[in-house]
mmCIF file of C-alpha atoms in Angstrom:
data_model
loop_
_atom_site.group_PDB
_atom_site.id
_atom_site.type_symbol
_atom_site.label_atom_id
_atom_site.label_comp_id
_atom_site.label_asym_id
_atom_site.label_seq_id
_atom_site.Cartn_x
_atom_site.Cartn_y
_atom_site.Cartn_z
ATOM 1 C CA MET G 1252 114.346 133.560 75.102
ATOM 2 C CA SER G 1253 115.010 137.560 73.120
ATOM 3 C CA ARG G 1254 111.923 137.968 70.806
ATOM 4 C CA PRO G 1255 113.520 138.043 66.443
ATOM 5 C CA GLU G 1256 110.910 140.919 66.140
ATOM 6 C CA ASP G 1257 111.806 143.096 68.086
ATOM 7 C CA SER G 1258 115.518 142.876 66.332
ATOM 8 C CA LEU G 1259 115.341 143.618 62.997
ATOM 9 C CA PRO G 1260 113.076 143.707 59.910
ATOM 10 C CA PRO G 1261 112.200 140.625 58.892
ATOM 11 C CA ASP G 1262 113.465 140.303 55.582
ATOM 12 C CA LEU G 1263 117.169 141.574 56.901
ATOM 13 C CA PHE G 1264 116.695 139.097 60.312
ATOM 14 C CA TYR G 1265 116.187 136.089 57.879
ATOM 15 C CA ASN G 1266 119.086 136.163 56.015
ATOM 16 C CA ASP G 1267 121.346 133.161 54.066
ATOM 17 C CA VAL G 1268 123.041 132.036 58.237
ATOM 18 C CA GLU G 1269 119.343 132.699 60.059
ATOM 19 C CA SER G 1270 117.177 131.075 56.962
ATOM 20 C CA ARG G 1271 119.557 127.609 57.171
ATOM 21 C CA LYS G 1272 119.074 127.938 60.883
ATOM 22 C CA TYR G 1273 115.863 127.743 60.918
ATOM 23 C CA THR G 1274 114.997 124.901 58.293
ATOM 24 C CA THR G 1275 117.478 122.596 59.023
ATOM 25 C CA SER G 1276 116.779 122.721 62.848
ATOM 26 C CA SER G 1277 114.912 119.745 63.454
ATOM 27 C CA ARG G 1278 113.220 121.268 66.600
ATOM 28 C CA ILE G 1279 111.878 123.721 64.834
ATOM 29 C CA ARG G 1280 110.616 121.347 61.962
ATOM 30 C CA ASN G 1281 108.498 119.641 64.505
ATOM 31 C CA ILE G 1282 107.466 122.198 66.200
ATOM 32 C CA GLN G 1283 105.752 124.013 62.784
ATOM 33 C CA ALA G 1284 104.768 120.667 61.975
ATOM 34 C CA ASP G 1285 102.653 120.137 64.439
ATOM 35 C CA MET G 1286 101.546 123.353 64.573
ATOM 36 C CA THR G 1287 100.436 123.121 60.720
ATOM 37 C CA HIS G 1288 99.049 119.891 61.031
ATOM 38 C CA ARG G 1289 97.022 121.615 64.118
ATOM 39 C CA ALA G 1290 95.893 124.745 61.486
ATOM 40 C CA LEU G 1291 94.503 121.717 58.989
ATOM 41 C CA GLU G 1292 92.762 120.164 61.370
ATOM 42 C CA LEU G 1293 91.058 123.272 62.304
ATOM 43 C CA LEU G 1294 90.434 124.357 58.186
ATOM 44 C CA ASP G 1295 88.640 120.786 57.964
ATOM 45 C CA LEU G 1296 89.047 120.543 53.827
ATOM 46 C CA GLN G 1297 87.331 118.262 52.568
ATOM 47 C CA GLU G 1298 88.876 117.950 49.112
ATOM 48 C CA PRO G 1299 91.906 119.556 47.095
ATOM 49 C CA SER G 1300 92.008 122.962 47.779
ATOM 50 C CA PHE G 1301 93.747 125.997 46.886
ATOM 51 C CA ILE G 1302 95.446 127.849 49.857
ATOM 52 C CA LEU G 1303 97.540 130.465 50.341
ATOM 53 C CA ASP G 1304 100.481 129.927 52.738
ATOM 54 C CA VAL G 1305 101.201 133.772 54.712
ATOM 55 C CA GLY G 1306 104.797 133.682 55.593
ATOM 56 C CA CYS G 1307 105.437 130.496 53.637
ATOM 57 C CA GLY G 1308 109.363 130.927 54.682
ATOM 58 C CA SER G 1309 110.797 127.806 53.664
ATOM 59 C CA GLY G 1310 108.347 126.280 52.549
ATOM 60 C CA LEU G 1311 108.016 123.600 56.221
ATOM 61 C CA SER G 1312 103.880 123.835 56.026
ATOM 62 C CA GLY G 1313 103.955 124.177 52.384
ATOM 63 C CA GLU G 1314 105.448 120.397 52.495
ATOM 64 C CA ILE G 1315 103.200 119.318 54.434
ATOM 65 C CA LEU G 1316 99.791 120.601 52.415
ATOM 66 C CA SER G 1317 100.803 118.974 49.566
ATOM 67 C CA SER G 1318 101.933 115.028 51.256
ATOM 68 C CA VAL G 1319 97.751 115.387 52.727
ATOM 69 C CA GLU G 1320 96.656 111.979 52.087
ATOM 70 C CA GLU G 1321 93.637 111.526 49.323
ATOM 71 C CA GLU G 1322 91.650 110.198 52.031
ATOM 72 C CA ASP G 1323 91.982 113.337 54.390
ATOM 73 C CA GLY G 1324 91.046 115.281 51.167
ATOM 74 C CA GLY G 1325 94.145 116.090 49.834
ATOM 75 C CA PRO G 1326 96.929 116.539 48.385
ATOM 76 C CA HIS G 1327 95.766 120.840 48.826
ATOM 77 C CA MET G 1328 98.641 123.520 45.923
ATOM 78 C CA TRP G 1329 99.073 126.205 47.745
ATOM 79 C CA VAL G 1330 100.756 129.481 46.721
ATOM 80 C CA GLY G 1331 103.379 131.357 49.097
ATOM 81 C CA MET G 1332 104.211 134.378 50.229
ATOM 82 C CA ASP G 1333 107.342 135.835 52.307
ATOM 83 C CA ILE G 1334 109.609 138.912 52.490
ATOM 84 C CA SER G 1335 112.514 137.437 53.241
ATOM 85 C CA SER G 1336 114.105 136.734 49.870
ATOM 86 C CA SER G 1337 116.897 133.313 51.736
ATOM 87 C CA MET G 1338 114.637 131.913 53.220
ATOM 88 C CA LEU G 1339 112.555 131.451 49.301
ATOM 89 C CA ALA G 1340 116.054 130.516 48.372
ATOM 90 C CA GLN G 1341 115.803 127.135 51.177
ATOM 91 C CA ALA G 1342 112.599 126.329 49.869
ATOM 92 C CA LEU G 1343 113.797 126.783 46.146
ATOM 93 C CA GLU G 1344 116.936 124.359 47.205
ATOM 94 C CA ARG G 1345 114.226 121.831 48.917
ATOM 95 C CA ASP G 1346 112.385 121.925 45.409
ATOM 96 C CA VAL G 1347 109.020 122.197 46.981
ATOM 97 C CA GLU G 1348 105.901 122.481 45.123
ATOM 98 C CA GLY G 1349 104.250 125.332 45.671
ATOM 99 C CA ASP G 1350 104.404 128.610 44.190
ATOM 100 C CA MET G 1351 105.726 131.369 45.733
ATOM 101 C CA LEU G 1352 106.139 135.509 45.798
ATOM 102 C CA LEU G 1353 108.512 137.928 47.230
ATOM 103 C CA ALA G 1354 106.147 139.981 48.851
ATOM 104 C CA ASP G 1355 105.388 141.653 52.139
ATOM 105 C CA ILE G 1356 102.294 141.060 53.618
ATOM 106 C CA GLY G 1357 101.732 144.305 55.242
ATOM 107 C CA GLN G 1358 101.627 145.687 52.082
ATOM 108 C CA GLY G 1359 98.534 143.264 50.976
ATOM 109 C CA VAL G 1360 97.161 140.276 49.117
ATOM 110 C CA ALA G 1361 97.503 141.222 45.255
ATOM 111 C CA PHE G 1362 95.262 137.253 44.401
ATOM 112 C CA ARG G 1363 91.856 139.128 42.563
ATOM 113 C CA PRO G 1364 88.510 138.483 45.344
ATOM 114 C CA GLY G 1365 87.305 134.744 45.388
ATOM 115 C CA THR G 1366 90.882 133.117 44.655
ATOM 116 C CA PHE G 1367 91.267 130.882 47.405
ATOM 117 C CA ASP G 1368 89.949 127.951 49.281
ATOM 118 C CA ALA G 1369 91.392 128.893 52.552
ATOM 119 C CA ALA G 1370 94.777 130.669 53.849
ATOM 120 C CA ILE G 1371 96.982 129.575 57.003
ATOM 121 C CA SER G 1372 100.062 131.528 58.671
ATOM 122 C CA ILE G 1373 102.394 130.256 60.646
ATOM 123 C CA SER G 1374 104.107 131.973 62.913
ATOM 124 C CA ALA G 1375 103.877 135.280 60.480
ATOM 125 C CA ILE G 1376 102.032 138.295 61.168
ATOM 126 C CA GLN G 1377 103.101 138.567 64.847
ATOM 127 C CA TRP G 1378 106.186 140.751 62.301
ATOM 128 C CA LEU G 1379 102.712 143.052 61.177
ATOM 129 C CA CYS G 1380 102.533 144.561 64.489
ATOM 130 C CA ASN G 1381 106.707 146.275 63.566
ATOM 131 C CA ALA G 1382 106.813 149.584 61.575
ATOM 132 C CA GLU G 1383 110.018 149.910 59.919
ATOM 133 C CA THR G 1384 109.547 152.730 58.555
ATOM 134 C CA SER G 1385 107.977 155.759 60.115
ATOM 135 C CA ASP G 1386 105.214 156.254 56.459
ATOM 136 C CA VAL G 1387 103.669 152.596 57.871
ATOM 137 C CA SER G 1388 102.021 151.956 60.846
ATOM 138 C CA PRO G 1389 101.350 148.605 62.204
ATOM 139 C CA GLU G 1390 97.557 149.524 62.276
ATOM 140 C CA GLY G 1391 97.614 150.000 58.561
ATOM 141 C CA ARG G 1392 99.694 147.151 58.058
ATOM 142 C CA LEU G 1393 97.520 145.185 59.393
ATOM 143 C CA LYS G 1394 94.474 146.603 58.159
ATOM 144 C CA ARG G 1395 96.087 146.321 54.486
ATOM 145 C CA PHE G 1396 96.104 142.552 54.606
ATOM 146 C CA PHE G 1397 93.317 141.590 56.553
ATOM 147 C CA ASP G 1398 91.067 143.995 54.444
ATOM 148 C CA SER G 1399 93.247 141.853 51.156
ATOM 149 C CA LEU G 1400 92.947 138.442 52.832
ATOM 150 C CA TYR G 1401 89.184 138.832 53.399
ATOM 151 C CA ALA G 1402 88.401 139.419 49.746
ATOM 152 C CA SER G 1403 91.038 137.142 48.262
ATOM 153 C CA LEU G 1404 89.470 134.342 50.295
ATOM 154 C CA LYS G 1405 85.749 132.804 48.407
ATOM 155 C CA ARG G 1406 83.212 133.060 50.221
ATOM 156 C CA GLY G 1407 82.423 130.326 53.053
ATOM 157 C CA GLY G 1408 86.638 130.116 53.048
ATOM 158 C CA LYS G 1409 88.548 129.730 56.231
ATOM 159 C CA ALA G 1410 91.527 131.116 57.772
ATOM 160 C CA VAL G 1411 93.811 129.935 60.367
ATOM 161 C CA CYS G 1412 96.913 132.332 61.338
ATOM 162 C CA GLN G 1413 99.202 130.838 64.166
ATOM 163 C CA PHE G 1414 101.140 133.788 65.695
ATOM 164 C CA TYR G 1415 103.135 134.629 68.640
ATOM 165 C CA PRO G 1416 101.106 137.826 70.525
ATOM 166 C CA LYS G 1417 103.990 139.943 72.326
ATOM 167 C CA ASN G 1418 101.472 140.912 74.386
ATOM 168 C CA ALA G 1419 97.760 140.957 75.594
ATOM 169 C CA GLN G 1420 97.941 143.782 73.783
ATOM 170 C CA GLN G 1421 99.456 143.222 70.521
ATOM 171 C CA ARG G 1422 96.588 139.782 70.123
ATOM 172 C CA SER G 1423 94.074 142.322 70.486
ATOM 173 C CA MET G 1424 95.171 144.299 67.716
ATOM 174 C CA ILE G 1425 95.723 141.777 65.718
ATOM 175 C CA THR G 1426 92.245 139.977 66.355
ATOM 176 C CA ASN G 1427 90.833 143.691 66.276
ATOM 177 C CA ALA G 1428 91.971 144.187 62.952
ATOM 178 C CA ALA G 1429 90.928 140.784 61.844
ATOM 179 C CA ILE G 1430 87.072 141.686 63.398
ATOM 180 C CA LYS G 1431 86.670 145.297 61.389
ATOM 181 C CA ALA G 1432 87.736 143.775 58.150
ATOM 182 C CA GLY G 1433 84.724 141.372 58.020
ATOM 183 C CA PHE G 1434 86.432 138.334 59.324
ATOM 184 C CA GLY G 1435 83.977 135.700 62.110
ATOM 185 C CA ALA G 1436 87.092 135.080 63.894
ATOM 186 C CA GLY G 1437 88.395 132.913 67.393
ATOM 187 C CA ILE G 1438 91.020 132.288 69.380
ATOM 188 C CA LEU G 1439 92.014 129.569 70.125
ATOM 189 C CA GLU G 1440 95.051 128.586 72.427
ATOM 190 C CA ASP G 1441 97.320 125.349 72.869
ATOM 191 C CA ASP G 1442 98.778 124.290 76.140
ATOM 192 C CA PRO G 1443 97.065 127.889 77.742
ATOM 193 C CA GLU G 1444 99.169 129.717 80.346
ATOM 194 C CA THR G 1445 102.456 127.554 80.272
ATOM 195 C CA LYS G 1446 105.328 128.577 77.914
ATOM 196 C CA SER G 1447 104.911 127.237 75.436
ATOM 197 C CA VAL G 1448 101.446 128.388 74.582
ATOM 198 C CA LYS G 1449 100.407 128.594 70.988
ATOM 199 C CA VAL G 1450 97.653 131.248 69.945
ATOM 200 C CA TYR G 1451 95.639 130.006 66.579
ATOM 201 C CA LEU G 1452 93.447 133.541 65.301
ATOM 202 C CA VAL G 1453 90.751 131.191 63.269
ATOM 203 C CA LEU G 1454 89.255 133.133 60.556
ATOM 204 C CA SER G 1455 85.706 132.804 58.595
ATOM 205 C CA VAL G 1456 84.120 134.561 55.974
ATOM 206 C CA GLY G 1457 80.999 134.932 55.040
ATOM 207 C CA GLY G 1458 78.374 133.208 57.516
ATOM 208 C CA GLY G 1459 78.476 130.798 60.126
ATOM 209 C CA ASP G 1460 80.050 130.195 63.895
ATOM 210 C CA VAL G 1461 83.552 130.281 64.168
ATOM 211 C CA THR G 1462 82.659 127.837 67.291
ATOM 212 C CA GLY G 1463 82.216 125.523 64.343
ATOM 213 C CA ALA G 1464 85.525 124.528 63.515
ATOM 214 C CA VAL G 1465 85.686 123.527 67.290
ATOM 215 C CA SER G 1466 83.283 121.286 67.114
ATOM 216 C CA GLY G 1467 84.380 117.496 67.227
ATOM 217 C CA MET G 1468 87.234 118.418 68.587
ATOM 218 C CA GLN G 1469 88.375 116.616 72.092
ATOM 219 C CA ASP G 1470 89.576 118.885 75.203
ATOM 220 C CA VAL G 1471 88.557 122.018 73.868
ATOM 221 C CA ASP G 1472 86.516 124.715 75.695
ATOM 222 C CA VAL G 1473 84.708 127.282 73.975
ATOM 223 C CA TYR G 1474 84.486 130.806 75.754
ATOM 224 C CA ASP G 1475 82.220 132.859 73.592
ATOM 225 C CA THR G 1476 83.111 136.748 74.472
ATOM 226 C CA ARG G 1477 80.310 138.354 72.053
ATOM 227 C CA ARG G 1478 78.674 141.098 73.060
ATOM 228 C CA LYS G 1479 75.471 139.289 73.959
ATOM 229 C CA GLU G 1480 72.105 141.164 71.389
ATOM 230 C CA ARG G 1481 70.858 143.772 73.495
ATOM 231 C CA LYS G 1482 67.008 142.324 74.488
ATOM 232 C CA ARG G 1483 64.582 144.560 73.020
ATOM 233 C CA GLY G 1484 60.554 145.202 73.207
ATOM 234 C CA LYS G 1485 59.031 144.490 76.727
ATOM 235 C CA GLU G 1486 62.588 142.934 78.579
ATOM 236 C CA PHE G 1487 64.313 145.847 77.768
ATOM 237 C CA GLU G 1488 63.968 148.110 80.767
ATOM 238 C CA LYS G 1489 62.372 151.740 80.469
ATOM 239 C CA LYS G 1490 63.302 154.716 81.712
ATOM 240 C CA GLY G 1491 61.044 155.642 84.511
ATOM 241 C CA SER G 1492 60.230 151.944 84.781
ATOM 242 C CA LYS G 1493 60.511 150.211 88.958
ATOM 243 C CA ALA G 1494 63.513 147.892 87.511
ATOM 244 C CA TRP G 1495 65.003 151.453 86.020
ATOM 245 C CA ILE G 1496 64.612 152.808 89.535
ATOM 246 C CA MET G 1497 65.300 150.096 91.384
ATOM 247 C CA ARG G 1498 68.827 149.772 88.927
ATOM 248 C CA LYS G 1499 69.720 153.982 89.835
ATOM 249 C CA LYS G 1500 69.428 153.672 93.606
ATOM 250 C CA GLY G 1501 71.687 150.738 93.345
ATOM 251 C CA GLN G 1502 74.363 153.133 91.792
ATOM 252 C CA MET G 1503 73.821 156.133 93.845
ATOM 253 C CA GLU G 1504 73.956 153.569 97.315
ATOM 254 C CA ALA G 1505 77.095 152.377 95.521
ATOM 255 C CA LYS G 1506 78.620 155.961 95.409
ATOM 256 C CA GLY G 1507 77.937 156.471 98.776
ATOM 257 C CA LYS G 1508 75.091 158.633 98.369
ATOM 258 C CA VAL G 1509 71.739 158.713 100.844
ATOM 259 C CA VAL G 1510 68.891 156.721 99.064
ATOM 260 C CA LYS G 1511 66.079 156.545 100.401
ATOM 261 C CA PRO G 1512 64.881 152.279 101.264
ATOM 262 C CA SER G 1513 63.123 150.517 98.687
ATOM 263 C CA SER G 1514 59.676 149.655 99.936
ATOM 264 C CA LYS G 1515 56.600 148.011 97.965
ATOM 265 C CA TYR G 1516 55.874 151.428 96.941
ATOM 266 C CA THR G 1517 58.805 152.521 95.469
ATOM 267 C CA GLY G 1518 58.717 152.952 91.303
ATOM 268 C CA ARG G 1519 54.687 152.539 92.260
ATOM 269 C CA LYS G 1520 52.228 154.476 90.013
ATOM 270 C CA ARG G 1521 50.612 157.688 91.978
ATOM 271 C CA LYS G 1522 46.583 157.559 91.338
ATOM 272 C CA THR G 1523 45.790 160.778 89.442
ATOM 273 C CA ALA G 1524 44.078 163.366 91.725
ATOM 274 C CA PHE G 1525 41.003 164.305 90.420
ATOM 275 C CA MET U 268 106.000 130.996 38.279
ATOM 276 C CA LYS U 269 103.009 128.842 36.935
ATOM 277 C CA LEU U 270 100.046 129.944 34.507
ATOM 278 C CA LEU U 271 97.743 129.269 37.363
ATOM 279 C CA THR U 272 98.637 130.767 39.929
ATOM 280 C CA LEU U 273 99.387 133.905 36.926
ATOM 281 C CA ASN U 274 95.795 133.189 36.311
ATOM 282 C CA PHE U 275 95.020 134.991 39.634
ATOM 283 C CA LEU U 276 97.350 137.407 39.849
ATOM 284 C CA THR U 277 96.790 140.916 40.422
ATOM 285 C CA CYS U 278 98.587 144.063 40.269
ATOM 286 C CA ALA U 279 99.214 145.041 44.337
ATOM 287 C CA ARG U 280 99.019 148.302 44.268
ATOM 288 C CA LYS U 281 96.350 149.804 45.509
ATOM 289 C CA ALA U 282 95.492 153.138 42.882
ATOM 290 C CA CYS U 283 95.265 149.633 40.777
ATOM 291 C CA LYS U 284 93.208 148.209 42.611
ATOM 292 C CA THR U 285 90.208 149.360 40.678
ATOM 293 C CA SER U 286 90.698 149.667 37.691
ATOM 294 C CA ALA U 287 89.972 146.293 34.991
ATOM 295 C CA ALA U 288 93.082 146.593 33.636
ATOM 296 C CA SER U 289 94.985 145.418 36.506
ATOM 297 C CA PHE U 290 94.030 142.164 35.757
ATOM 298 C CA PRO U 291 95.792 140.136 34.124
ATOM 299 C CA LEU U 292 99.135 140.999 34.134
ATOM 300 C CA HIS U 293 101.143 140.921 30.959
ATOM 301 C CA PRO U 294 104.481 138.501 30.771
ATOM 302 C CA ARG U 295 107.193 139.821 28.827
ATOM 303 C CA GLU U 296 110.269 138.100 27.800
ATOM 304 C CA ALA U 297 109.511 134.850 29.288
ATOM 305 C CA GLU U 298 110.999 132.617 29.805
ATOM 306 C CA LEU U 299 108.697 129.171 30.177
ATOM 307 C CA GLU U 300 110.101 125.821 31.591
ATOM 308 C CA GLN U 301 107.880 122.679 32.154
ATOM 309 C CA VAL U 302 108.045 121.123 35.435
ATOM 310 C CA GLU U 303 106.591 117.766 35.856
ATOM 311 C CA LEU U 304 103.753 117.304 38.534
ATOM 312 C CA ASP U 305 101.775 114.295 39.588
ATOM 313 C CA MET U 306 98.092 114.906 38.457
ATOM 314 C CA ASN U 307 94.939 115.489 40.984
ATOM 315 C CA PRO U 308 92.196 115.983 38.646
ATOM 316 C CA GLN U 309 89.998 116.661 42.119
ATOM 317 C CA PHE U 310 91.652 120.231 42.303
ATOM 318 C CA ILE U 311 91.588 120.743 38.717
ATOM 319 C CA ARG U 312 87.975 120.291 39.093
ATOM 320 C CA ASN U 313 87.545 122.449 41.686
ATOM 321 C CA VAL U 314 89.837 125.236 40.823
ATOM 322 C CA LEU U 315 88.393 125.595 37.436
ATOM 323 C CA PRO U 316 85.279 127.165 37.747
ATOM 324 C CA ARG U 317 87.483 130.251 39.284
ATOM 325 C CA VAL U 318 90.045 130.399 36.461
ATOM 326 C CA GLU U 319 89.108 133.408 33.916
ATOM 327 C CA TRP U 320 89.102 131.598 31.228
ATOM 328 C CA GLU U 321 89.604 134.770 28.696
ATOM 329 C CA ALA U 322 92.424 136.109 31.239
ATOM 330 C CA MET U 323 94.136 131.958 30.237
ATOM 331 C CA ARG U 324 93.613 132.532 26.834
ATOM 332 C CA SER U 325 95.451 136.069 25.888
ATOM 333 C CA ILE U 326 98.230 135.180 28.112
ATOM 334 C CA SER U 327 98.544 131.949 26.377
ATOM 335 C CA GLN U 328 98.598 133.592 23.153
ATOM 336 C CA GLU U 329 101.316 136.186 24.298
ATOM 337 C CA LEU U 330 103.408 133.357 25.628
ATOM 338 C CA GLY U 331 102.939 131.484 21.893
ATOM 339 C CA LEU U 332 101.234 128.686 23.143
ATOM 340 C CA PRO U 333 98.234 126.835 21.487
ATOM 341 C CA SER U 334 95.452 128.679 21.070
ATOM 342 C CA LEU U 335 92.734 127.775 23.198
ATOM 343 C CA PRO U 336 88.886 126.601 22.776
ATOM 344 C CA ASP U 337 86.501 129.841 23.011
ATOM 345 C CA THR U 338 84.733 128.622 26.308
ATOM 346 C CA ALA U 339 86.312 126.769 28.912
ATOM 347 C CA PRO U 340 85.863 123.126 28.536
ATOM 348 C CA GLY U 341 82.547 122.029 31.610
ATOM 349 C CA PRO U 342 82.859 119.513 34.050
ATOM 350 C CA GLU U 343 81.287 116.719 32.261
ATOM 351 C CA GLU U 344 84.075 117.059 29.713
ATOM 352 C CA LEU U 345 87.148 116.385 32.069
ATOM 353 C CA ALA U 346 85.488 112.687 32.634
ATOM 354 C CA ASP U 347 85.301 109.548 30.470
ATOM 355 C CA ALA U 348 82.560 106.905 31.211
ATOM 356 C CA GLU U 349 84.511 105.404 33.717
ATOM 357 C CA GLY U 350 85.218 108.111 35.330
ATOM 358 C CA GLY U 351 89.278 108.149 34.058
ATOM 359 C CA PRO U 352 90.589 111.375 33.255
ATOM 360 C CA THR U 353 90.294 112.968 29.404
ATOM 361 C CA GLN U 354 92.818 114.169 27.127
ATOM 362 C CA ILE U 355 91.132 117.915 27.677
ATOM 363 C CA LEU U 356 91.860 116.864 31.574
ATOM 364 C CA LYS U 357 95.980 115.837 30.804
ATOM 365 C CA ASP U 358 96.011 119.548 28.767
ATOM 366 C CA LEU U 359 94.536 121.170 31.556
ATOM 367 C CA HIS U 360 96.596 119.867 34.167
ATOM 368 C CA THR U 361 100.085 121.090 31.228
ATOM 369 C CA LEU U 362 98.611 124.095 30.846
ATOM 370 C CA LEU U 363 97.262 125.552 34.310
ATOM 371 C CA MET U 364 100.089 123.470 36.808
ATOM 372 C CA GLU U 365 103.403 122.192 34.747
ATOM 373 C CA THR U 366 104.139 125.354 32.423
ATOM 374 C CA THR U 367 105.311 127.520 34.562
ATOM 375 C CA ILE U 368 107.179 130.982 33.872
ATOM 376 C CA ALA U 369 110.843 130.901 35.494
ATOM 377 C CA SER U 370 112.179 133.956 34.529
ATOM 378 C CA GLY U 371 110.584 137.271 32.872
ATOM 379 C CA LYS U 372 108.105 139.751 33.900
ATOM 380 C CA LEU U 373 104.556 140.355 34.402
ATOM 381 C CA LEU U 374 103.343 143.964 33.443
ATOM 382 C CA CYS U 375 100.378 145.406 34.414
ATOM 383 C CA ALA U 376 98.341 147.401 31.811
ATOM 384 C CA ASN U 377 96.812 150.277 34.006
ATOM 385 C CA CYS U 378 99.731 151.806 35.501
ATOM 386 C CA GLY U 379 103.140 150.415 33.253
ATOM 387 C CA HIS U 380 104.702 148.711 37.079
ATOM 388 C CA GLU U 381 106.365 145.660 35.953
ATOM 389 C CA TYR U 382 107.507 142.984 38.358
ATOM 390 C CA ALA U 383 109.973 140.784 37.831
ATOM 391 C CA ILE U 384 110.611 136.940 38.178
ATOM 392 C CA LYS U 385 113.736 135.336 38.545
ATOM 393 C CA GLU U 386 113.905 131.145 39.425
ATOM 394 C CA GLY U 387 110.107 131.258 39.559
ATOM 395 C CA ILE U 388 109.799 133.549 42.092
ATOM 396 C CA ALA U 389 107.811 136.759 41.727
ATOM 397 C CA ASN U 390 108.651 139.944 43.035
ATOM 398 C CA PHE U 391 105.835 142.095 44.844
ATOM 399 C CA LEU U 392 107.702 144.144 47.245
ATOM 400 C CA LEU U 393 106.558 147.337 46.696
ATOM 401 C CA PRO U 394 108.690 150.842 46.789
ATOM 402 C CA SER U 395 106.773 152.507 49.972
ATOM 403 C CA HIS U 396 106.002 155.811 47.291
ATOM 404 C CA LEU U 397 104.152 152.740 44.260
ATOM 405 C CA VAL U 398 102.014 151.326 48.024
#
């Protein structure tokens, strides 16, 4: 299937016709609802919270946020942002509870610092990878978005962004932009290596291991690819030490150079000749 | 747009980020509307410490709403002896959640940019030379 991101900018692509199609299609509604429930599960909110819905569209995800039962920590209050006025018109028709703004997320999130408990975004942030005019770049838009999102969340807040990356490069571009903004970031993949793979970017503000978001969930494997801290002190390989010499010899051998065979004397200190 | 949301919105322009005058945005020619909403006492309790009370007071004054007390009500004033909602909580609910701006403009005191509100939705799209 072709990607809508490749055809037109979001404010033009989601015109009245497309917005209505999107909102009334039961297939899309089901997928959106599943993803919103999954995102809520990842956010793990205990009490009624103030949530930012990035790219809220016609309020399909917002509706679910308002309808969370009291025993599950709801109902939540949300503010949505979207660039397509037709989508927002659909939301008005459907009479959703949250507030909405017509705004471009690539221009940043205009809320004061520490506003929201959490943020959610369903199938939206891949649009940031497109630059429609020559005076903006995808990197700049991503930076502006994640920097302002980071500021607008309260400390200890979390954000879950489900998105459709076009390729591995786009995926790492988005993730790196989030990490640069200061988020603790992790990616959760549902149904990996299938056609219906769903990618969730889980972000946390200030402290806390982001892998904690999936603790207690079933069938989730954690692969930690964070760089390990360099060993310091004794364990760190000193230049000129036996371990260093052995490594260098190995390197040279791998290059195809002639290397003297190693023995028990290799790297041993010589006696001081009187 | 709810007054609660207005209490968190700042000017979207980058140049206004550092200026104190970019918050709060001042409503102009605003048409108010009351939208009935179920009361959510726990949410109000959670969000109240984050509400800038000074801004809330000045905005409600500009909108011609009844004047608010000097300081924000504390958490103990929101629930009565039996844990039920007090009148203060009900008033807060009416003010923050049910009072909405249906149409009008929001003015940034720093740069003078006006954001239009139509059908309760504010337009925060900036032309590229203003970003």
